[in-house]
């Protein structure tokens, strides 16, 4: 396969984790004879700095003309602390999601046996957790009209949804459930919000087309509690843009680190793959950022293009890194391995899995020759 991939590393730790993701993809290309052609472009704070625009035209055009986008992170504390800033890095990502029609954001949540102690949640609660958040990505409060008055004493963000927007992601969620444990949980606030009542109506109707899938409903406040008190109950969690943003960060606590959480954003024509952790500016250039979320985003990319064996190989390499504890400090206090070392281990494993070196549990602290 030949894939042209736009690489938007962005801000903060974006460039360093994306470099590791590219290494993993390159390794897959070598082993399975695919050609991945990368083309870099600017987005976010770095794009504002260089061009005045968080999503330069050139970047958008590149993304419109590639098979997929590999995305790093966006944001800069400089803007976070300035509520008056008119141009913000995040606008680049929001515009890109809209322009590419990326209406579904898919975030898998899993408890890794080896990492249960990294999570503040009890092992008994975590064990066997495996669900996917289907977050609507093109509508809701993120994209409704925004207003403020001249004095700066009033602000409003409109939350809007139409039937079509809900329908598109709902079908994807039900199809995914059919290939899994056949359960969709719609998370909303239908006791208060009109948009949530519309979601319930539309989703209930669509559910009739999938008689093998069970649909249930949960209010978002209750869901926030259930995600950490009884996460095993979820299979596909379907929700709107804002709730999905919040709940998926919360759910990352299950896996032990947000540095493990990958995502795929899908539209009818385009797709974007991105770690969910954000820019984490404090860690920039310190070789401590966890590259696994970016690398698992590559696994989602491969899966999306039907390269299932290749995707599984990436996941296996990541699991191997976790099992042998070649992980960054977020997963193991005092770990001697950094962003580059974890990335090297994973791409080396992809290329040389058959090596004796990987056959033994050889990669222990102090014994490693390759990392
Ligand atoms: C995410 C991020 C973005 C969002 C920000 C950076 C705009 O938090 O992808 O979850 O809120 O969607
Ligand atoms: Mn978020």
XYZ file of C-alpha atoms in Angstrom, residues 4-223:
220
model
C 0.531 9.876 1.717
C 0.348 11.176 5.264
C 0.234 14.801 6.371
C 2.229 15.158 9.564
C 1.062 17.993 11.800
C 3.294 17.758 14.844
C 2.076 21.037 16.326
C 3.068 22.308 19.731
C 4.614 21.201 23.012
C 5.549 17.526 23.053
C 3.794 17.001 19.699
C 6.979 16.922 17.568
C 8.894 14.487 19.814
C 6.072 11.953 20.167
C 5.164 12.179 16.487
C 8.764 11.430 15.590
C 8.404 8.104 17.445
C 5.102 7.423 15.685
C 6.782 8.000 12.322
C 9.547 5.578 13.286
C 6.953 2.902 14.072
C 5.183 3.502 10.752
C 8.457 3.422 8.892
C 9.276 0.080 10.524
C 5.889 -1.304 9.494
C 6.549 -0.100 5.955
C 9.864 -1.951 5.847
C 8.519 -5.205 7.278
C 5.286 -5.352 5.276
C 6.452 -3.577 2.151
C 4.301 -0.458 2.271
C 5.312 3.002 1.330
C 4.364 5.784 3.711
C 5.217 9.220 2.431
C 5.233 11.899 5.113
C 4.744 15.584 4.485
C 5.067 18.021 7.371
C 2.976 21.134 7.867
C 2.363 23.782 10.504
C -0.572 23.997 12.898
C -1.318 25.607 16.262
C 0.811 28.058 18.238
C 3.864 27.416 16.094
C 1.775 28.203 13.004
C 0.529 31.444 14.584
C 4.093 32.370 15.378
C 5.291 31.716 11.823
C 2.259 32.757 9.749
C -0.258 34.487 12.034
C -2.762 31.699 11.323
C -3.306 28.556 13.477
C -4.352 26.636 10.351
C -2.464 28.069 7.360
C -4.086 27.529 3.958
C -1.139 25.421 2.867
C -1.681 23.034 5.788
C -5.383 22.678 5.068
C -4.735 22.044 1.381
C -2.174 19.389 2.213
C -4.615 17.628 4.568
C -7.355 17.756 1.946
C -5.031 16.042 -0.503
C -3.513 13.273 1.590
C -4.867 9.911 2.682
C -4.575 10.640 6.376
C -3.334 13.155 8.917
C -1.033 12.282 11.783
C -1.498 14.918 14.428
C 0.635 15.717 17.474
C -0.674 18.312 19.895
C -1.883 21.854 19.990
C -1.788 24.650 22.556
C 0.508 26.952 24.473
C 0.212 28.221 28.060
C 0.799 31.731 26.725
C -2.732 31.667 25.287
C -4.312 29.761 28.176
C -3.559 32.622 30.504
C -4.822 35.289 28.150
C -8.623 35.247 27.884
C -8.509 38.232 25.526
C -6.466 36.458 22.828
C -8.487 36.549 19.607
C -6.448 33.975 17.742
C -5.885 30.752 19.679
C -3.913 27.637 18.656
C -6.926 25.368 19.347
C -8.854 27.157 16.606
C -6.539 25.470 14.112
C -7.594 22.003 15.211
C -11.278 22.881 15.425
C -11.219 24.368 11.932
C -9.346 21.361 10.603
C -11.925 18.949 12.108
C -14.706 20.962 10.491
C -13.059 21.410 7.088
C -12.169 17.727 6.825
C -15.644 16.738 8.028
C -14.230 14.629 10.874
C -17.489 13.963 12.664
C -16.526 10.937 14.747
C -13.787 10.835 17.338
C -12.976 7.336 18.486
C -11.078 6.801 21.736
C -10.381 3.248 22.936
C -10.056 2.765 26.698
C -8.353 -0.320 28.063
C -6.929 -1.516 31.359
C -3.486 -3.049 30.778
C -2.814 -5.843 33.318
C 0.785 -4.762 33.797
C -0.211 -1.174 34.517
C -3.054 -1.636 36.959
C -0.884 -0.290 39.740
C -0.313 2.928 37.788
C -4.000 3.741 38.048
C -5.421 5.228 41.236
C -8.467 2.990 40.704
C -8.573 -0.406 42.424
C -7.497 -3.440 40.419
C -10.794 -5.264 41.064
C -12.642 -2.357 39.476
C -10.306 -2.036 36.503
C -9.829 -5.650 35.525
C -11.221 -6.468 32.089
C -12.196 -2.904 31.217
C -12.345 -2.435 27.467
C -14.578 0.160 25.894
C -14.538 2.790 23.169
C -15.778 6.353 23.369
C -17.558 7.542 20.228
C -17.500 11.300 20.536
C -19.356 13.494 18.013
C -16.756 15.968 16.767
C -18.318 18.499 14.413
C -21.210 19.930 16.383
C -22.514 20.873 19.799
C -21.246 23.678 21.976
C -17.846 23.652 20.320
C -19.274 24.981 17.085
C -22.464 26.864 18.059
C -22.631 30.671 17.902
C -20.382 32.376 20.384
C -21.040 35.859 21.667
C -19.760 38.287 24.254
C -20.955 41.803 24.961
C -18.762 44.854 24.515
C -18.173 45.355 28.217
C -16.951 41.796 28.555
C -19.558 41.039 31.242
C -21.630 38.509 29.294
C -20.781 35.479 27.154
C -22.716 32.694 25.495
C -21.938 29.443 23.646
C -24.835 27.888 21.811
C -25.208 24.106 21.848
C -26.841 22.902 18.633
C -27.381 19.517 17.026
C -29.403 18.357 14.068
C -30.697 14.911 13.238
C -28.174 14.326 10.494
C -25.165 14.989 12.715
C -26.457 12.572 15.337
C -27.377 9.956 12.751
C -23.915 9.763 11.174
C -21.985 8.970 14.331
C -24.732 6.744 15.723
C -24.470 4.345 12.787
C -20.706 4.121 13.273
C -21.174 3.416 16.971
C -23.720 0.655 16.393
C -21.620 -0.952 13.667
C -18.655 -0.971 16.035
C -20.802 -2.537 18.774
C -21.827 -5.323 16.392
C -18.186 -6.339 16.098
C -17.749 -6.279 19.886
C -19.940 -6.962 22.940
C -23.047 -5.491 21.269
C -23.854 -2.746 23.693
C -24.209 1.000 23.128
C -24.572 3.425 26.028
C -25.792 6.880 25.061
C -24.502 9.465 27.515
C -26.451 12.727 27.661
C -28.250 15.160 29.925
C -31.762 14.502 28.634
C -33.332 15.524 31.933
C -32.239 19.095 31.234
C -31.092 19.687 27.649
C -33.165 19.805 24.453
C -30.184 18.654 22.392
C -29.913 15.565 24.597
C -33.601 14.784 24.098
C -33.037 14.979 20.342
C -30.083 12.591 20.696
C -32.263 10.098 22.599
C -35.014 10.241 19.988
C -32.710 9.828 16.999
C -30.540 7.146 18.588
C -33.573 5.153 19.781
C -34.923 5.078 16.230
C -31.622 4.032 14.703
C -31.226 1.279 17.320
C -34.196 -0.502 15.714
C -31.986 -1.179 12.683
C -29.543 -3.035 14.936
C -31.690 -5.540 16.856
C -28.631 -7.488 17.989
C -27.265 -4.447 19.842
C -28.581 -3.355 23.250
C -28.992 0.368 23.789
C -29.073 1.955 27.210
C -28.940 5.537 28.472
C -26.970 7.273 31.159
C -27.006 10.899 32.303
C -23.574 12.428 31.982
C -23.200 13.186 35.694
C -23.948 9.573 36.522
C -21.691 8.389 33.675
